[in-house]
Amino acid sequence: MSSEPTSIILSEENESTKPKRLPRSAKKRLRYERIRQKHKETPKKKKKPKSSHHHLSLELPISSDDVSTTQNISVTGKTFKRAANDRLAEINQESTAPAICIDCAYNEAMSPKELASVARQIGRCYSSNRRAQKPVKLILTNWSHDSPLAEECRRVTNGFDNFQIILSDKSIHESYPTERLVYLSPNADKQLTEIDEQNVHVIGGLVDESVKKNMTYQACQDKKIVCYKLPIETYMEHSIAGGSFNQILSINQVFYMEHSITGGSFNQILSINQVFDILMTYMATKDWRQALKANIPERKGWIVKNIPDSEENKIKTD
C-alpha cells in the first residue's frame, strides 16, 4: 500500500522538472536576441570615409624648346576626364596627328540589335583612345546626327554628344585623298605589315552577325581604295586548345591586334573595338605580336608564333 503513493509522487516530480518544448516563434526570438547581443559585444570597425572620386593615372605630354617627354600624374576621376578630353580636343586640331576612322556607311545593312552592338563598340573605342598613352584622332564618317546609329550611341553611352570624336557626314573618299586611305578588311588579300601614321586607317562600322560577306572589301574595290587585313596569319597560329577560329574584330581591335586561333572556322573577323585596340597597341609598341596577343581573346583560338628576329625583319621588308 505504501509503495503506490510514492510512485505517483515521483512521477509528478519528474513531470514538473522536465523542460518544456518552446514554440517555434519563441526559438526564433531567442536566436535573434543571441545574434543581437553578439553584435553589441563585437567592437565596431571604423568605416573609412568614401572618396568622392577614384584616383587614376594620366600620362600628359610635356614639351619645352628642345625636350619632349611625358609626365605621369595621379588625378581624380573628374579631373582625369577633363584632362583627357582636353588632350583629345588638342589632338583633333593637329593636322599631322594619326587618325583612325570608323566608316558608318553600313547602317541599312544591320538590324537594330546589330546597330546597338556597333554603338557599344564605338563607345569602347573612345574609352581606349581617352586612356591611351598615344591617342589618335577618332573619326566617324558617313555620320548622320538623327540616324538610328546616332540614337543608339546616345542611348547606350552616357554623354556621347560631348565626346571628342570628329563626326563627318561625308564619305571616307570625300573626306581624304584616296592615296592616304588604308581600309582594314578580313577579306583582303594583302596583310598590313607596317602602319604609316600619315595614312588614315579605316575600320568598317558593322558587326558580323548577319552582314553579307566581303561587303567592306567590295566597297574598297569599287572606290579604288587600298585594302589590307591584319597580319594574324603571319604572327599567330591555331592553338591546340580549340576555339572558334573567329578572326572578326571590333572597331577598336582592328588597330591593336593580330590573333591566333585554336579550332573553329578560321574566320578573321574581329569586333570594331578589338581592331581599334590592335592598331593603337601597334602604334605604341611597333610590335604586332604584342598588339595581337593583348587584344585578341583566347577563345578565338589563336596563339602567337615564335618567329626568329631575322625572319620577322624579312616579313617587314617584303
C-alpha positions as a Markdown table, in Angstrom:
| # | Residue | x | y | z |
|---|---|---|---|---|
| 1 | Met | 0.0 | 0.0 | 0.0 |
| 2 | Ser | 2.8 | 2.5 | 0.9 |
| 3 | Ser | 4.7 | 2.0 | -2.3 |
| 4 | Glu | 1.9 | 3.0 | -4.7 |
| 5 | Pro | 1.6 | 6.7 | -3.4 |
| 6 | Thr | 5.4 | 7.0 | -3.5 |
| 7 | Ser | 5.4 | 6.0 | -7.2 |
| 8 | Ile | 2.7 | 8.6 | -8.0 |
| 9 | Ile | 4.6 | 11.4 | -6.2 |
| 10 | Leu | 7.9 | 10.6 | -8.0 |
| 11 | Ser | 6.1 | 10.6 | -11.4 |
| 12 | Glu | 4.6 | 14.0 | -10.7 |
| 13 | Glu | 8.0 | 15.4 | -9.6 |
| 14 | Asn | 9.6 | 14.1 | -12.9 |
| 15 | Glu | 6.9 | 15.8 | -15.0 |
| 16 | Ser | 7.4 | 19.1 | -13.1 |
| 17 | Thr | 11.2 | 19.2 | -13.6 |
| 18 | Lys | 11.2 | 18.1 | -17.3 |
| 19 | Pro | 11.9 | 21.2 | -19.6 |
| 20 | Lys | 9.0 | 22.3 | -21.7 |
| 21 | Arg | 9.5 | 22.4 | -25.5 |
| 22 | Leu | 9.5 | 26.0 | -26.8 |
| 23 | Pro | 7.2 | 27.0 | -29.7 |
| 24 | Arg | 8.9 | 27.9 | -33.0 |
| 25 | Ser | 8.3 | 31.6 | -32.6 |
| 26 | Ala | 10.0 | 31.6 | -29.2 |
| 27 | Lys | 13.0 | 29.8 | -30.7 |
| 28 | Lys | 13.3 | 32.4 | -33.4 |
| 29 | Arg | 13.1 | 35.2 | -30.9 |
| 30 | Leu | 15.9 | 33.7 | -28.7 |
| 31 | Arg | 18.1 | 33.2 | -31.8 |
| 32 | Tyr | 17.5 | 36.8 | -32.8 |
| 33 | Glu | 18.4 | 38.1 | -29.3 |
| 34 | Arg | 21.6 | 36.0 | -29.2 |
| 35 | Ile | 22.7 | 37.4 | -32.6 |
| 36 | Arg | 21.8 | 40.9 | -31.5 |
| 37 | Gln | 23.8 | 40.6 | -28.3 |
| 38 | Lys | 26.8 | 39.2 | -30.2 |
| 39 | His | 26.8 | 42.2 | -32.5 |
| 40 | Lys | 26.7 | 44.5 | -29.4 |
| 41 | Glu | 29.7 | 42.8 | -27.9 |
| 42 | Thr | 31.8 | 42.8 | -31.1 |
| 43 | Pro | 33.8 | 46.0 | -31.4 |
| 44 | Lys | 32.8 | 48.1 | -34.4 |
| 45 | Lys | 35.4 | 48.8 | -37.1 |
| 46 | Lys | 35.7 | 52.4 | -38.1 |
| 47 | Lys | 34.5 | 52.9 | -41.6 |
| 48 | Lys | 36.8 | 54.7 | -44.0 |
| 49 | Pro | 35.3 | 57.8 | -45.4 |
| 50 | Lys | 34.2 | 57.2 | -49.0 |
| 51 | Ser | 36.2 | 59.2 | -51.6 |
| 52 | Ser | 34.1 | 61.1 | -53.9 |
| 53 | His | 36.4 | 60.4 | -56.8 |
| 54 | His | 38.5 | 57.5 | -58.0 |
| 55 | His | 42.2 | 58.2 | -58.4 |
| 56 | Leu | 43.6 | 57.5 | -61.8 |
| 57 | Ser | 46.9 | 57.8 | -63.5 |
| 58 | Leu | 47.2 | 60.1 | -66.5 |
| 59 | Glu | 50.2 | 60.5 | -68.7 |
| 60 | Leu | 50.4 | 64.0 | -70.1 |
| 61 | Pro | 52.8 | 65.3 | -72.7 |
| 62 | Ile | 55.3 | 68.0 | -71.6 |
| 63 | Ser | 57.3 | 69.9 | -74.1 |
| 64 | Ser | 60.0 | 72.7 | -74.0 |
| 65 | Asp | 62.2 | 74.3 | -76.6 |
| 66 | Asp | 64.3 | 71.2 | -77.0 |
| 67 | Val | 62.7 | 68.4 | -74.9 |
| 68 | Ser | 59.6 | 66.4 | -75.5 |
| 69 | Thr | 58.6 | 63.9 | -72.8 |
| 70 | Thr | 55.6 | 62.8 | -70.7 |
| 71 | Gln | 54.7 | 63.1 | -67.0 |
| 72 | Asn | 52.6 | 60.5 | -65.2 |
| 73 | Ile | 50.3 | 62.2 | -62.6 |
| 74 | Ser | 47.7 | 60.9 | -60.3 |
| 75 | Val | 44.3 | 62.6 | -60.7 |
| 76 | Thr | 40.7 | 62.1 | -59.5 |
| 77 | Gly | 38.0 | 60.8 | -61.8 |
| 78 | Lys | 36.5 | 64.1 | -62.8 |
| 79 | Thr | 39.9 | 65.7 | -63.3 |
| 80 | Phe | 41.0 | 62.7 | -65.4 |
| 81 | Lys | 38.1 | 63.0 | -67.7 |
| 82 | Arg | 38.5 | 66.7 | -68.1 |
| 83 | Ala | 42.3 | 66.5 | -68.8 |
| 84 | Ala | 41.8 | 63.5 | -71.2 |
| 85 | Asn | 39.1 | 65.3 | -73.1 |
| 86 | Asp | 41.2 | 68.5 | -73.4 |
| 87 | Arg | 44.1 | 66.4 | -74.7 |
| 88 | Leu | 41.8 | 64.7 | -77.3 |
| 89 | Ala | 40.5 | 68.1 | -78.3 |
| 90 | Glu | 44.0 | 69.3 | -79.0 |
| 91 | Ile | 44.9 | 66.2 | -81.0 |
| 92 | Asn | 41.7 | 66.7 | -83.1 |
| 93 | Gln | 43.1 | 70.1 | -84.1 |
| 94 | Glu | 46.5 | 68.8 | -85.1 |
| 95 | Ser | 46.8 | 68.3 | -88.9 |
| 96 | Thr | 49.6 | 65.7 | -88.5 |
| 97 | Ala | 48.1 | 63.6 | -85.7 |
| 98 | Pro | 47.5 | 59.9 | -86.7 |
| 99 | Ala | 43.8 | 59.1 | -87.4 |
| 100 | Ile | 41.6 | 56.1 | -87.2 |
| 101 | Cys | 38.3 | 56.3 | -88.9 |
| 102 | Ile | 35.1 | 54.2 | -88.4 |
| 103 | Asp | 33.1 | 54.0 | -91.6 |
| 104 | Cys | 29.4 | 54.3 | -90.7 |
| 105 | Ala | 28.1 | 53.6 | -94.2 |
| 106 | Tyr | 26.5 | 50.2 | -93.4 |
| 107 | Asn | 23.6 | 51.2 | -91.2 |
| 108 | Glu | 20.9 | 50.0 | -93.5 |
| 109 | Ala | 22.6 | 46.5 | -93.7 |
| 110 | Met | 22.2 | 45.9 | -90.0 |
| 111 | Ser | 19.3 | 45.1 | -87.6 |
| 112 | Pro | 18.5 | 47.3 | -84.5 |
| 113 | Lys | 20.3 | 44.7 | -82.4 |
| 114 | Glu | 23.4 | 45.0 | -84.6 |
| 115 | Leu | 23.3 | 48.8 | -84.5 |
| 116 | Ala | 23.3 | 48.7 | -80.7 |
| 117 | Ser | 26.3 | 46.4 | -80.8 |
| 118 | Val | 28.2 | 48.9 | -83.1 |
| 119 | Ala | 27.2 | 51.8 | -80.8 |
| 120 | Arg | 28.7 | 50.0 | -77.8 |
| 121 | Gln | 31.9 | 49.2 | -79.7 |
| 122 | Ile | 32.3 | 52.8 | -80.7 |
| 123 | Gly | 32.0 | 53.7 | -77.0 |
| 124 | Arg | 34.7 | 51.2 | -76.2 |
| 125 | Cys | 37.0 | 52.7 | -78.9 |
| 126 | Tyr | 36.5 | 56.2 | -77.4 |
| 127 | Ser | 37.4 | 54.9 | -73.9 |
| 128 | Ser | 40.5 | 53.2 | -75.2 |
| 129 | Asn | 41.6 | 56.3 | -77.0 |
| 130 | Arg | 41.0 | 58.6 | -74.0 |
| 131 | Arg | 43.2 | 56.4 | -71.8 |
| 132 | Ala | 45.8 | 55.7 | -74.5 |
| 133 | Gln | 49.4 | 56.7 | -74.0 |
| 134 | Lys | 49.4 | 57.9 | -77.6 |
| 135 | Pro | 45.8 | 58.8 | -78.6 |
| 136 | Val | 44.7 | 59.4 | -82.1 |
| 137 | Lys | 42.0 | 61.3 | -84.0 |
| 138 | Leu | 38.9 | 59.1 | -83.8 |
| 139 | Ile | 36.7 | 59.9 | -86.8 |
| 140 | Leu | 33.2 | 58.7 | -87.7 |
| 141 | Thr | 32.4 | 59.2 | -91.4 |
| 142 | Asn | 29.0 | 58.8 | -93.2 |
| 143 | Trp | 27.6 | 60.1 | -89.9 |
| 144 | Ser | 24.1 | 61.4 | -89.5 |
| 145 | His | 23.1 | 63.0 | -86.2 |
| 146 | Asp | 19.5 | 61.7 | -86.5 |
| 147 | Ser | 20.3 | 58.2 | -87.7 |
| 148 | Pro | 19.4 | 55.0 | -85.8 |
| 149 | Leu | 23.1 | 54.5 | -85.1 |
| 150 | Ala | 23.4 | 58.0 | -83.6 |
| 151 | Glu | 20.3 | 57.4 | -81.4 |
| 152 | Glu | 21.8 | 54.1 | -80.2 |
| 153 | Cys | 25.1 | 55.8 | -79.4 |
| 154 | Arg | 23.3 | 58.3 | -77.2 |
| 155 | Arg | 21.2 | 55.5 | -75.6 |
| 156 | Val | 24.0 | 53.1 | -74.7 |
| 157 | Thr | 26.8 | 55.6 | -73.9 |
| 158 | Asn | 26.3 | 58.4 | -71.4 |
| 159 | Gly | 27.4 | 61.8 | -72.6 |
| 160 | Phe | 28.1 | 60.7 | -76.2 |
| 161 | Asp | 27.3 | 64.1 | -77.6 |
| 162 | Asn | 30.2 | 65.5 | -75.5 |
| 163 | Phe | 32.8 | 63.0 | -76.8 |
| 164 | Gln | 35.9 | 64.4 | -78.5 |
| 165 | Ile | 35.1 | 62.5 | -81.7 |
| 166 | Ile | 35.2 | 64.0 | -85.2 |
| 167 | Leu | 31.8 | 63.5 | -86.8 |
| 168 | Ser | 31.6 | 63.9 | -90.6 |
| 169 | Asp | 28.6 | 63.4 | -92.8 |
| 170 | Lys | 30.9 | 62.9 | -95.8 |
| 171 | Ser | 32.1 | 59.5 | -97.0 |
| 172 | Ile | 35.8 | 58.5 | -96.5 |
| 173 | His | 36.8 | 59.1 | -100.1 |
| 174 | Glu | 35.2 | 62.6 | -99.9 |
| 175 | Ser | 37.0 | 63.3 | -96.7 |
| 176 | Tyr | 40.5 | 62.2 | -97.6 |
| 177 | Pro | 42.7 | 61.6 | -100.6 |
| 178 | Thr | 42.4 | 58.0 | -101.8 |
| 179 | Glu | 46.1 | 57.5 | -101.6 |
| 180 | Arg | 46.0 | 58.2 | -97.8 |
| 181 | Leu | 43.3 | 55.7 | -97.1 |
| 182 | Val | 44.0 | 52.2 | -95.7 |
| 183 | Tyr | 40.9 | 50.1 | -95.3 |
| 184 | Leu | 41.0 | 47.1 | -92.9 |
| 185 | Ser | 39.0 | 44.1 | -94.0 |
| 186 | Pro | 39.3 | 40.4 | -93.1 |
| 187 | Asn | 38.7 | 39.5 | -96.7 |
| 188 | Ala | 41.6 | 41.5 | -98.1 |
| 189 | Asp | 44.4 | 39.7 | -100.0 |
| 190 | Lys | 47.3 | 41.7 | -98.5 |
| 191 | Gln | 48.4 | 41.8 | -94.9 |
| 192 | Leu | 49.2 | 45.0 | -93.1 |
| 193 | Thr | 52.9 | 44.8 | -92.0 |
| 194 | Glu | 53.6 | 48.4 | -91.1 |
| 195 | Ile | 51.5 | 51.4 | -90.1 |
| 196 | Asp | 52.2 | 54.8 | -91.7 |
| 197 | Glu | 50.8 | 57.3 | -89.3 |
| 198 | Gln | 50.4 | 59.8 | -92.2 |
| 199 | Asn | 47.7 | 57.5 | -93.6 |
| 200 | Val | 44.1 | 57.3 | -92.4 |
| 201 | His | 43.3 | 53.7 | -91.3 |
| 202 | Val | 39.6 | 52.8 | -91.7 |
| 203 | Ile | 37.5 | 50.2 | -89.9 |
| 204 | Gly | 34.1 | 49.2 | -91.2 |
| 205 | Gly | 31.4 | 50.2 | -88.8 |
| 206 | Leu | 29.5 | 46.9 | -88.8 |
| 207 | Val | 29.2 | 43.6 | -86.9 |
| 208 | Asp | 29.4 | 40.1 | -88.2 |
| 209 | Glu | 26.1 | 38.6 | -87.1 |
| 210 | Ser | 24.3 | 38.7 | -90.5 |
| 211 | Val | 26.3 | 41.1 | -92.6 |
| 212 | Lys | 27.0 | 40.0 | -96.2 |
| 213 | Lys | 30.5 | 38.6 | -96.7 |
| 214 | Asn | 33.0 | 40.8 | -98.5 |
| 215 | Met | 30.9 | 43.9 | -98.0 |
| 216 | Thr | 33.8 | 46.2 | -96.9 |
| 217 | Tyr | 36.2 | 44.6 | -99.3 |
| 218 | Gln | 33.9 | 45.1 | -102.3 |
| 219 | Ala | 33.3 | 48.7 | -101.3 |
| 220 | Cys | 37.0 | 49.3 | -101.4 |
| 221 | Gln | 37.3 | 47.7 | -104.8 |
| 222 | Asp | 34.5 | 49.9 | -106.1 |
| 223 | Lys | 36.2 | 53.1 | -104.9 |
| 224 | Lys | 39.8 | 52.0 | -105.7 |
| 225 | Ile | 40.8 | 52.2 | -102.0 |
| 226 | Val | 43.7 | 50.0 | -100.9 |
| 227 | Cys | 42.5 | 47.2 | -98.6 |
| 228 | Tyr | 44.6 | 45.2 | -96.0 |
| 229 | Lys | 43.9 | 42.6 | -93.4 |
| 230 | Leu | 45.6 | 42.4 | -90.0 |
| 231 | Pro | 48.7 | 40.1 | -90.1 |
| 232 | Ile | 47.1 | 37.4 | -88.0 |
| 233 | Glu | 48.2 | 34.5 | -90.2 |
| 234 | Thr | 51.8 | 35.8 | -90.1 |
| 235 | Tyr | 52.2 | 36.3 | -86.4 |
| 236 | Met | 49.7 | 33.8 | -85.0 |
| 237 | Glu | 48.7 | 30.2 | -85.4 |
| 238 | His | 45.9 | 27.9 | -84.3 |
| 239 | Ser | 46.2 | 26.7 | -80.7 |
| 240 | Ile | 45.5 | 23.0 | -79.9 |
| 241 | Ala | 43.2 | 24.0 | -77.1 |
| 242 | Gly | 40.4 | 24.7 | -79.5 |
| 243 | Gly | 38.4 | 27.9 | -80.1 |
| 244 | Ser | 36.0 | 29.5 | -82.5 |
| 245 | Phe | 38.7 | 30.3 | -85.2 |
| 246 | Asn | 36.9 | 33.6 | -85.4 |
| 247 | Gln | 39.0 | 36.5 | -86.7 |
| 248 | Ile | 36.3 | 39.1 | -86.7 |
| 249 | Leu | 37.4 | 42.2 | -84.7 |
| 250 | Ser | 35.6 | 45.1 | -83.3 |
| 251 | Ile | 36.3 | 48.6 | -84.5 |
| 252 | Asn | 39.0 | 49.3 | -81.9 |
| 253 | Gln | 40.5 | 45.8 | -82.3 |
| 254 | Val | 41.4 | 46.5 | -85.9 |
| 255 | Phe | 44.0 | 48.9 | -84.7 |
| 256 | Tyr | 45.5 | 46.8 | -81.9 |
| 257 | Met | 45.6 | 43.2 | -82.7 |
| 258 | Glu | 46.6 | 40.3 | -84.7 |
| 259 | His | 45.2 | 37.0 | -83.5 |
| 260 | Ser | 45.7 | 33.3 | -83.4 |
| 261 | Ile | 43.1 | 30.6 | -83.3 |
| 262 | Thr | 42.5 | 27.2 | -81.6 |
| 263 | Gly | 40.0 | 25.3 | -83.6 |
| 264 | Gly | 37.0 | 26.7 | -85.3 |
| 265 | Ser | 36.2 | 28.2 | -88.7 |
| 266 | Phe | 39.4 | 30.2 | -89.1 |
| 267 | Asn | 37.4 | 33.4 | -89.5 |
| 268 | Gln | 39.4 | 36.6 | -89.4 |
| 269 | Ile | 36.6 | 39.0 | -88.4 |
| 270 | Leu | 37.0 | 40.9 | -85.2 |
| 271 | Ser | 34.9 | 43.4 | -83.4 |
| 272 | Ile | 35.3 | 47.1 | -84.1 |
| 273 | Asn | 36.9 | 47.9 | -80.8 |
| 274 | Gln | 39.2 | 44.9 | -81.0 |
| 275 | Val | 40.6 | 46.1 | -84.3 |
| 276 | Phe | 41.0 | 49.6 | -82.9 |
| 277 | Asp | 42.9 | 48.4 | -79.9 |
| 278 | Ile | 45.2 | 46.3 | -82.1 |
| 279 | Leu | 46.1 | 49.3 | -84.2 |
| 280 | Met | 46.6 | 51.5 | -81.2 |
| 281 | Thr | 48.8 | 49.0 | -79.5 |
| 282 | Tyr | 50.9 | 48.5 | -82.5 |
| 283 | Met | 51.4 | 52.3 | -83.0 |
| 284 | Ala | 52.6 | 52.5 | -79.4 |
| 285 | Thr | 54.8 | 49.4 | -79.4 |
| 286 | Lys | 55.7 | 48.7 | -83.0 |
| 287 | Asp | 55.2 | 45.0 | -82.1 |
| 288 | Trp | 52.5 | 43.1 | -84.0 |
| 289 | Arg | 52.8 | 40.0 | -81.7 |
| 290 | Gln | 52.2 | 42.1 | -78.6 |
| 291 | Ala | 49.4 | 44.0 | -80.2 |
| 292 | Leu | 47.6 | 40.9 | -81.3 |
| 293 | Lys | 48.2 | 38.9 | -78.2 |
| 294 | Ala | 46.9 | 41.7 | -76.0 |
| 295 | Asn | 43.7 | 42.3 | -77.8 |
| 296 | Ile | 42.5 | 39.0 | -79.3 |
| 297 | Pro | 40.7 | 36.9 | -76.7 |
| 298 | Glu | 42.0 | 33.4 | -76.2 |
| 299 | Arg | 38.6 | 32.0 | -77.0 |
| 300 | Lys | 39.2 | 33.0 | -80.6 |
| 301 | Gly | 41.7 | 30.1 | -80.7 |
| 302 | Trp | 44.9 | 32.0 | -81.8 |
| 303 | Ile | 48.3 | 32.0 | -80.2 |
| 304 | Val | 51.4 | 33.9 | -81.0 |
| 305 | Lys | 54.1 | 32.2 | -83.2 |
| 306 | Asn | 57.7 | 32.1 | -82.2 |
| 307 | Ile | 59.3 | 33.9 | -85.1 |
| 308 | Pro | 63.1 | 34.5 | -85.2 |
| 309 | Asp | 64.1 | 38.1 | -85.5 |
| 310 | Ser | 65.8 | 37.6 | -88.8 |
| 311 | Glu | 62.6 | 36.1 | -90.3 |
| 312 | Glu | 60.5 | 38.9 | -88.8 |
| 313 | Asn | 62.7 | 41.6 | -90.3 |
| 314 | Lys | 62.3 | 39.9 | -93.7 |
| 315 | Ile | 58.5 | 40.0 | -93.3 |
| 316 | Lys | 58.5 | 43.7 | -92.7 |
| 317 | Thr | 60.8 | 44.4 | -95.7 |
| 318 | Asp | 58.9 | 42.2 | -98.1 |
